[in-house]
Amino acid sequence: MKFEVTILGSSSATPIFNRNPTAQVVNVNDKLYLIDCAEGTQQQMLRFDIKASRIDHIFISHLHGDHYLGLVGLLSSMHLNGRKKVMKIFGPAPLKEIIEIQLKYSETTLNYPLEYIFTNAAQKELIFENQDMCVESIPLDHRISCTGFLIKQKKRLRKLIKERIEELQIPVPYYSAIKKGHDYTSADGTVYKNDTLTTSPADPKSYAYVSDTKYNESYFKQIGKASLLYHEATFMHDMLDRANQTHHTTALQAANVALATGADKLVIGHFSARYKTLIELLEEAQSIFPKTELAIEGRTFVISE
Amino acid sequence: MKFEVTILGSSSATPIFNRNPTAQVVNVNDKLYLIDCAEGTQQQMLRFDIKASRIDHIFISHLHGDHYLGLVGLLSSMHLNGRKKVMKIFGPAPLKEIIEIQLKYSETTLNYPLEYIFTNAAQKELIFENQDMCVESIPLDHRISCTGFLIKQKKRLRKLIKERIEELQIPVPYYSAIKKGHDYTSADGTVYKNDTLTTSPADPKSYAYVSDTKYNESYFKQIGKASLLYHEATFMHDMLDRANQTHHTTALQAANVALATGADKLVIGHFSARYKTLIELLEEAQSIFPKTELAIEGRTFVISE
């Protein structure tokens, strides 16, 4: 099942030329989920050919402008482009007030409904679930209420061994039960154990999105062992004091989170505008966690195919 | 005196690839004034090397998102980049509420003051004046309260004829009065007429910014004969019904405004995303007003040097 993340923005608070602030699109089984929506996100979607009409769920980590200022523009463009489907918005409660006041003064009545699901930065919560995956909000340690998001694939059905099924001439109506792990009893009473008829599906994968936060072990257990960990890395470690003061993370600390939680792979982003090149940040993280990559705009990270 | 306009965005409601929504920078005597500030304006300023720190005045025509959604991001970046100087914001009164609610929830206290000057869409008003120029707000005919802006150079002092001044050995303290048009009486009582000592300065130039509006003769007299007229031209004239319905203008109508008001030159912008190329809009306007150009991002129109 397709599970991948495309980076739309990788800059922290202020944009720099060719680096937009934070936004990402997660594709799970060909459904698109937008995570954070900084100023310029709709322009980035045009640039990377991501169809806004395919997005039905938007997750906002917190209310610093570099994570949500593109939202009203995106919602307005969807309206002008004829959207009718409900849009679900997950984020801090005041987001509703911020959106509504702007719709009010522009005298805009969207021709599609918005449904708000407010996040709680005090505890981990299951905020969304469908047949493919579930999303949990993860409390982070930032200057204002902020959550990360943990997206976990659902455990998939077992896979039928086609040759064996055909050989035994098992009728189709039994397939569903066998995929769920049941044994099969044939007409003559012979019992065929499930593990002779099926193979295990791939382990469910997970994507942990750790937005703005100070390095704090409190969230390590909550994100668990991620197949892909995105972690902010605003500064190099020589600016640790500044990172602590502004409740951000250094590249070395981000790598430490990956190491401590057993992530398969790390992507770092949210780079301070002071870094004109990013190789130093990458090398610092790779010095202790080699499987690190940079969140470069337009780059897609495949978690499962 | 330098007087020029640089286009930062030329798209209407929704951006399209490589066309951002509306924003412009006006340079008057090396001071920068921002007119409208759509989403992505700060990124466009980076792209075209326009220093945000040089802007002390921002004019917002109306509260449709494609004219102001970049404002909070720009103000936040100025804050993070250490701005201390007051920023004057001219626009509809609710803009204050929209900005303040977003600063409140991001728990941001700007380290520079904002000063609001509310525009009145009911009548023409002088809203700003300094030694170089003045700005008047012009009521337009849009779906919500909307004003254009008329920027007029101040009448300049007369220019001394250097050779004549030296020949007559006129003392320096008299220069100021002579530049203002006074005659000069020498020690022996001879009166030298001002027009033998000075030449006329260039006529003051004006820039009329006609943001979103339906074609309506009500504003013709108020913008007067502009040296440069920027007029929205959202549609081609074959979409006149749609233009009327949405309170926008066609390219042909924009050219008619230029013709009727006696503008020296016309720039059309605010193009609908339906037009992938702009040559048709240009040709339609040029068919009746040849001195028309397109508002292309990054392009600068010189009004005086």
XYZ file of N, CA, C and O in Angstrom, chain A residues 33-147:
460
model
N -3.212 13.707 2.449
C -3.422 14.372 3.736
C -2.389 15.499 3.837
O -1.194 15.251 3.658
N -2.858 16.715 4.126
C -1.924 17.842 4.227
C -1.536 18.047 5.690
O -2.418 18.097 6.563
N -0.240 18.146 5.944
C 0.211 18.407 7.309
C 0.890 19.768 7.345
O 1.894 20.002 6.680
N 0.341 20.663 8.108
C 0.742 22.062 8.188
C 0.574 22.733 6.823
O 0.534 22.067 5.788
N 0.423 24.032 6.866
C 0.033 24.743 5.641
C 0.510 26.186 5.736
O -0.267 27.103 5.919
N 1.823 26.359 5.613
C 2.412 27.693 5.710
C 2.023 28.552 4.517
O 1.499 28.052 3.517
N 2.305 29.841 4.634
C 2.112 30.757 3.505
C 2.825 30.209 2.262
O 3.982 29.805 2.332
N 2.115 30.193 1.160
C 2.727 29.732 -0.089
C 2.481 28.260 -0.384
O 2.933 27.753 -1.411
N 1.760 27.564 0.515
C 1.547 26.129 0.298
C 0.784 25.871 -1.000
O 1.131 24.973 -1.768
N -0.247 26.675 -1.282
C -0.994 26.418 -2.518
C -0.121 26.660 -3.750
O -0.236 25.948 -4.753
N 0.789 27.624 -3.660
C 1.703 27.839 -4.785
C 2.650 26.636 -4.937
O 2.956 26.215 -6.047
N 3.107 26.093 -3.805
C 3.990 24.925 -3.851
C 3.258 23.712 -4.436
O 3.845 22.900 -5.145
N 1.970 23.599 -4.145
C 1.197 22.482 -4.686
C 1.080 22.593 -6.203
O 1.151 21.587 -6.922
N 0.934 23.830 -6.699
C 0.922 24.036 -8.155
C 2.269 23.643 -8.746
O 2.358 23.005 -9.791
N 3.324 24.037 -8.006
C 4.689 23.801 -8.495
C 4.992 22.308 -8.607
O 5.666 21.865 -9.537
N 4.486 21.545 -7.638
C 4.824 20.119 -7.612
C 3.653 19.247 -8.073
O 3.635 18.051 -7.825
N 2.668 19.905 -8.715
C 1.590 19.169 -9.367
C 0.800 18.292 -8.396
O 0.477 17.141 -8.693
N 0.496 18.858 -7.243
C -0.326 18.146 -6.256
C -1.720 18.760 -6.298
O -1.884 19.954 -6.081
N -2.697 17.943 -6.609
C -4.061 18.454 -6.789
C -4.740 18.694 -5.446
O -5.023 17.762 -4.690
N -5.033 19.971 -5.172
C -5.673 20.334 -3.905
C -7.009 19.622 -3.737
O -7.414 19.285 -2.619
N -7.678 19.353 -4.851
C -9.010 18.728 -4.771
C -8.936 17.309 -4.200
O -9.947 16.770 -3.760
N -7.752 16.723 -4.187
C -7.613 15.362 -3.640
C -7.408 15.354 -2.134
O -7.318 14.287 -1.524
N -7.298 16.529 -1.537
C -7.069 16.615 -0.085
C -8.398 16.803 0.634
O -9.133 17.740 0.338
N -8.697 15.923 1.578
C -9.940 16.038 2.360
C -9.647 16.215 3.855
O -10.589 16.324 4.657
N -8.377 16.185 4.225
C -8.001 16.261 5.643
C -6.758 17.138 5.766
O -5.779 16.909 5.047
N -6.808 18.111 6.669
C -5.660 18.994 6.895
C -5.346 18.981 8.389
O -6.242 19.155 9.223
N -4.094 18.771 8.706
C -3.646 18.696 10.101
C -2.702 19.875 10.379
O -1.694 20.026 9.692
N -3.052 20.682 11.377
C -2.216 21.845 11.716
C -1.613 21.619 13.108
O -2.331 21.414 14.086
N -0.290 21.681 13.185
C 0.396 21.352 14.444
C 0.241 22.428 15.507
O 0.074 22.135 16.684
N 0.319 23.704 15.095
C 0.223 24.802 16.067
C 0.030 26.120 15.333
O 0.116 26.181 14.100
N -0.201 27.178 16.117
C -0.623 28.443 15.515
C 0.489 29.480 15.371
O 0.228 30.679 15.428
N 1.714 29.024 15.147
C 2.718 29.970 14.656
C 2.515 30.075 13.143
O 2.268 29.065 12.461
N 2.634 31.324 12.662
C 2.274 31.610 11.279
C 2.971 30.730 10.254
O 2.386 30.395 9.218
N 4.195 30.330 10.525
C 4.933 29.547 9.535
C 4.406 28.117 9.412
O 4.984 27.305 8.682
N 3.301 27.821 10.121
C 2.695 26.490 10.005
C 1.247 26.531 9.525
O 0.673 25.482 9.271
N 0.648 27.736 9.444
C -0.763 27.734 9.039
C -1.192 28.909 8.169
O -2.333 28.926 7.696
N -0.325 29.884 7.904
C -0.792 31.100 7.225
C -1.242 30.891 5.776
O -1.815 31.785 5.172
N -0.993 29.722 5.228
C -1.479 29.445 3.870
C -2.867 28.829 3.844
O -3.421 28.581 2.768
N -3.434 28.586 5.024
C -4.675 27.809 5.085
C -5.876 28.554 4.498
O -6.629 27.986 3.694
N -6.065 29.807 4.881
C -7.243 30.540 4.399
C -7.179 30.710 2.870
O -8.187 30.568 2.178
N -6.000 30.962 2.355
C -5.853 31.079 0.902
C -6.178 29.771 0.198
O -6.869 29.754 -0.826
N -5.696 28.682 0.752
C -5.960 27.369 0.154
C -7.449 27.044 0.193
O -8.033 26.611 -0.810
N -8.078 27.282 1.347
C -9.518 27.002 1.472
C -10.324 27.877 0.502
O -11.295 27.419 -0.097
N -9.902 29.136 0.332
C -10.594 30.041 -0.593
C -10.441 29.572 -2.036
O -11.399 29.598 -2.814
N -9.250 29.138 -2.397
C -9.039 28.660 -3.773
C -9.869 27.411 -4.037
O -10.426 27.243 -5.126
N -9.952 26.527 -3.035
C -10.782 25.324 -3.205
C -12.237 25.728 -3.460
O -12.925 25.152 -4.299
N -12.691 26.727 -2.719
C -14.044 27.264 -2.895
C -14.229 27.786 -4.324
O -15.188 27.430 -5.020
N -13.287 28.601 -4.777
C -13.398 29.188 -6.115
C -13.281 28.132 -7.207
O -13.797 28.313 -8.306
N -12.594 27.035 -6.879
C -12.457 25.968 -7.872
C -13.596 24.948 -7.796
O -13.513 23.883 -8.389
N -14.642 25.292 -7.029
C -15.863 24.487 -7.088
C -15.958 23.311 -6.137
O -16.803 22.434 -6.300
N -15.106 23.280 -5.116
C -15.165 22.161 -4.176
C -16.544 22.067 -3.513
O -17.153 23.087 -3.174
N -17.023 20.847 -3.325
C -18.291 20.613 -2.635
C -18.110 19.711 -1.417
O -18.905 19.754 -0.477
N -17.062 18.892 -1.461
C -16.828 17.891 -0.398
C -16.442 18.556 0.914
O -15.739 19.560 0.934
N -16.838 17.935 2.014
C -16.435 18.425 3.327
C -14.904 18.403 3.457
O -14.231 17.534 2.902
N -14.368 19.392 4.149
C -12.933 19.406 4.481
C -12.814 19.289 5.995
O -13.413 20.069 6.728
N -12.054 18.292 6.440
C -11.842 18.129 7.872
C -10.523 18.801 8.269
O -9.480 18.523 7.661
N -10.621 19.666 9.262
C -9.428 20.393 9.711
C -9.131 20.019 11.155
O -9.973 20.199 12.040
N -7.947 19.478 11.379
C -7.511 19.063 12.714
C -6.481 20.084 13.192
O -5.480 20.322 12.505
N -6.721 20.657 14.370
C -5.744 21.623 14.860
C -6.220 22.268 16.142
O -7.293 21.935 16.664
N -5.448 23.244 16.653
C -5.832 23.914 17.901
C -7.161 24.667 17.719
O -7.427 25.212 16.637
N -7.957 24.714 18.784
C -9.311 25.273 18.707
C -9.379 26.699 18.129
O -10.288 27.005 17.346
N -8.441 27.607 18.468
C -8.592 28.989 17.948
C -8.488 29.092 16.433
O -8.817 30.131 15.853
N -8.028 28.036 15.784
C -7.924 28.056 14.327
C -9.285 28.348 13.699
O -9.387 29.048 12.683
N -10.336 27.829 14.319
C -11.691 28.051 13.805
C -12.013 29.551 13.793
O -12.504 30.089 12.805
N -11.690 30.214 14.889
C -11.957 31.651 14.994
C -11.150 32.424 13.945
O -11.664 33.344 13.298
N -9.895 32.032 13.772
C -9.016 32.716 12.807
C -9.556 32.559 11.383
O -9.574 33.515 10.598
N -9.999 31.380 11.053
C -10.545 31.155 9.701
C -11.862 31.907 9.538
O -12.070 32.615 8.551
N -12.727 31.781 10.535
C -14.076 32.354 10.385
C -14.075 33.877 10.301
O -14.863 34.459 9.552
N -13.188 34.516 11.038
C -13.159 35.979 10.990
C -12.735 36.456 9.596
O -13.243 37.462 9.083
N -11.853 35.693 8.965
C -11.386 36.108 7.635
C -12.442 35.828 6.568
O -12.616 36.617 5.632
N -13.172 34.748 6.724
C -14.280 34.482 5.789
C -15.367 35.543 5.972
O -15.946 36.039 5.010
N -15.593 35.913 7.229
C -16.619 36.919 7.520
C -16.311 38.249 6.825
O -17.151 38.804 6.113
N -15.102 38.754 6.999
C -14.808 40.079 6.449
C -14.619 40.071 4.935
O -14.725 41.106 4.289
N -14.342 38.912 4.375
C -14.291 38.857 2.906
C -15.682 38.531 2.356
O -15.864 38.420 1.147
N -16.650 38.401 3.276
C -18.033 38.071 2.902
C -18.092 36.818 2.026
O -18.776 36.776 1.002
N -17.318 35.829 2.458
C -17.269 34.566 1.724
C -18.043 33.485 2.474
O -17.789 33.259 3.662
N -18.968 32.837 1.800
C -19.595 31.636 2.346
C -19.086 30.482 1.503
O -19.417 30.377 0.317
N -18.250 29.672 2.081
C -17.664 28.565 1.319
C -18.789 27.668 0.800
O -19.759 27.410 1.520
N -18.621 27.192 -0.434
C -19.649 26.286 -0.961
C -19.352 24.822 -0.613
O -19.803 23.911 -1.302
N -18.601 24.620 0.455
C -18.396 23.263 0.996
C -18.252 23.411 2.510
O -17.846 24.474 2.996
N -18.591 22.362 3.257
C -18.512 22.486 4.719
C -17.098 22.251 5.267
O -16.340 21.448 4.716
N -16.790 22.978 6.332
C -15.568 22.708 7.094
C -15.983 21.962 8.355
O -16.982 22.306 8.989
N -15.210 20.964 8.704
C -15.483 20.244 9.950
C -14.204 20.330 10.776
O -13.132 19.966 10.298
N -14.330 20.865 11.983
C -13.141 21.064 12.813
C -13.014 19.935 13.838
O -13.998 19.572 14.485
N -11.821 19.411 14.005
C -11.544 18.463 15.072
C -10.377 19.078 15.858
O -9.265 19.225 15.332
N -10.658 19.513 17.074
C -9.654 20.244 17.839
C -8.658 19.295 18.492
O -9.041 18.290 19.084
N -7.397 19.645 18.361
C -6.357 18.820 18.984
C -6.151 19.260 20.434
O -6.495 20.375 20.817
N -5.569 18.347 21.189
C -5.329 18.565 22.608
C -3.831 18.382 22.840
O -3.303 17.282 22.643
N -3.159 19.462 23.227
C -1.703 19.372 23.370
C -1.307 18.830 24.744
O -0.131 18.811 25.095
N -2.289 18.368 25.525
C -1.973 17.866 26.869
C -1.728 16.362 26.897
O -1.041 15.852 27.768
N -2.310 15.646 25.937
C -2.105 14.187 25.941
C -2.246 13.610 24.536
O -2.887 14.201 23.671
N -1.632 12.448 24.347
C -1.741 11.740 23.072
C -3.193 11.340 22.849
O -3.850 10.830 23.751
N -3.698 11.592 21.642
C -5.088 11.232 21.356
C -5.218 10.678 19.944
O -4.533 11.138 19.027
N -6.128 9.733 19.788
C -6.473 9.250 18.449
C -7.430 10.273 17.855
O -8.504 10.519 18.403
N -7.033 10.906 16.742
C -7.895 11.971 16.201
C -8.531 11.604 14.868
O -9.465 12.256 14.425
N -8.033 10.556 14.229
C -8.621 10.174 12.940
C -8.314 8.715 12.653
O -7.243 8.213 13.005
N -9.258 8.072 11.973
C -9.066 6.662 11.640
C -9.899 6.339 10.407
O -11.041 6.786 10.287
N -9.339 5.611 9.479
C -10.144 5.040 8.391
C -9.619 3.632 8.101
O -8.844 3.086 8.905
N -10.029 3.045 6.963
C -9.657 1.648 6.739
C -8.162 1.464 6.500
O -7.629 0.377 6.689
N -7.487 2.559 6.110
C -6.063 2.447 5.770
C -5.138 2.752 6.932
O -4.058 2.176 7.048
N -5.534 3.703 7.768
C -4.578 4.233 8.750
C -5.278 4.942 9.898
O -6.484 5.162 9.852
N -4.505 5.303 10.904
C -5.042 6.141 11.962
C -4.023 7.245 12.261
O -2.838 7.124 11.913
N -4.504 8.325 12.825
C -3.627 9.451 13.157
C -3.769 9.764 14.647
O -4.890 9.925 15.145
N -2.640 9.843 15.329
C -2.647 10.268 16.727
C -1.940 11.610 16.837
O -0.954 11.863 16.131
N -2.451 12.468 17.696
C -1.755 13.727 17.971
C -0.819 13.490 19.165
O -1.182 12.807 20.117
N 0.377 14.055 19.062
C 1.431 13.825 20.060
C 1.803 15.165 20.694
O 2.250 16.068 19.983
N 1.631 15.317 22.002
C 2.010 16.591 22.642
C 3.511 16.855 22.492
O 4.324 15.959 22.748
N 3.851 18.069 22.082
C 5.268 18.436 21.962
C 5.570 19.555 22.965
O 4.682 20.026 23.673
N 6.810 19.969 23.003
C 7.251 20.949 24.000
C 7.697 22.228 23.292
O 8.880 22.438 23.037
N 6.712 23.052 22.914
C 7.033 24.280 22.182
C 6.590 25.488 23.008
O 6.033 25.340 24.095
N 6.766 26.689 22.465
C 6.414 27.896 23.226
C 4.911 28.054 23.367
O 4.431 28.641 24.329
N 4.177 27.581 22.356
C 2.714 27.573 22.450
C 2.254 26.134 22.239
O 3.037 25.280 21.821
N 0.985 25.874 22.525
C 0.447 24.515 22.371
C 0.776 23.977 20.983
O 0.495 24.635 19.974
N 1.330 22.784 20.947
C 1.791 22.231 19.675
C 1.712 20.715 19.740
O 2.099 20.111 20.734
N 1.222 20.109 18.680
C 1.242 18.648 18.617
C 1.957 18.184 17.357
O 1.905 18.840 16.310
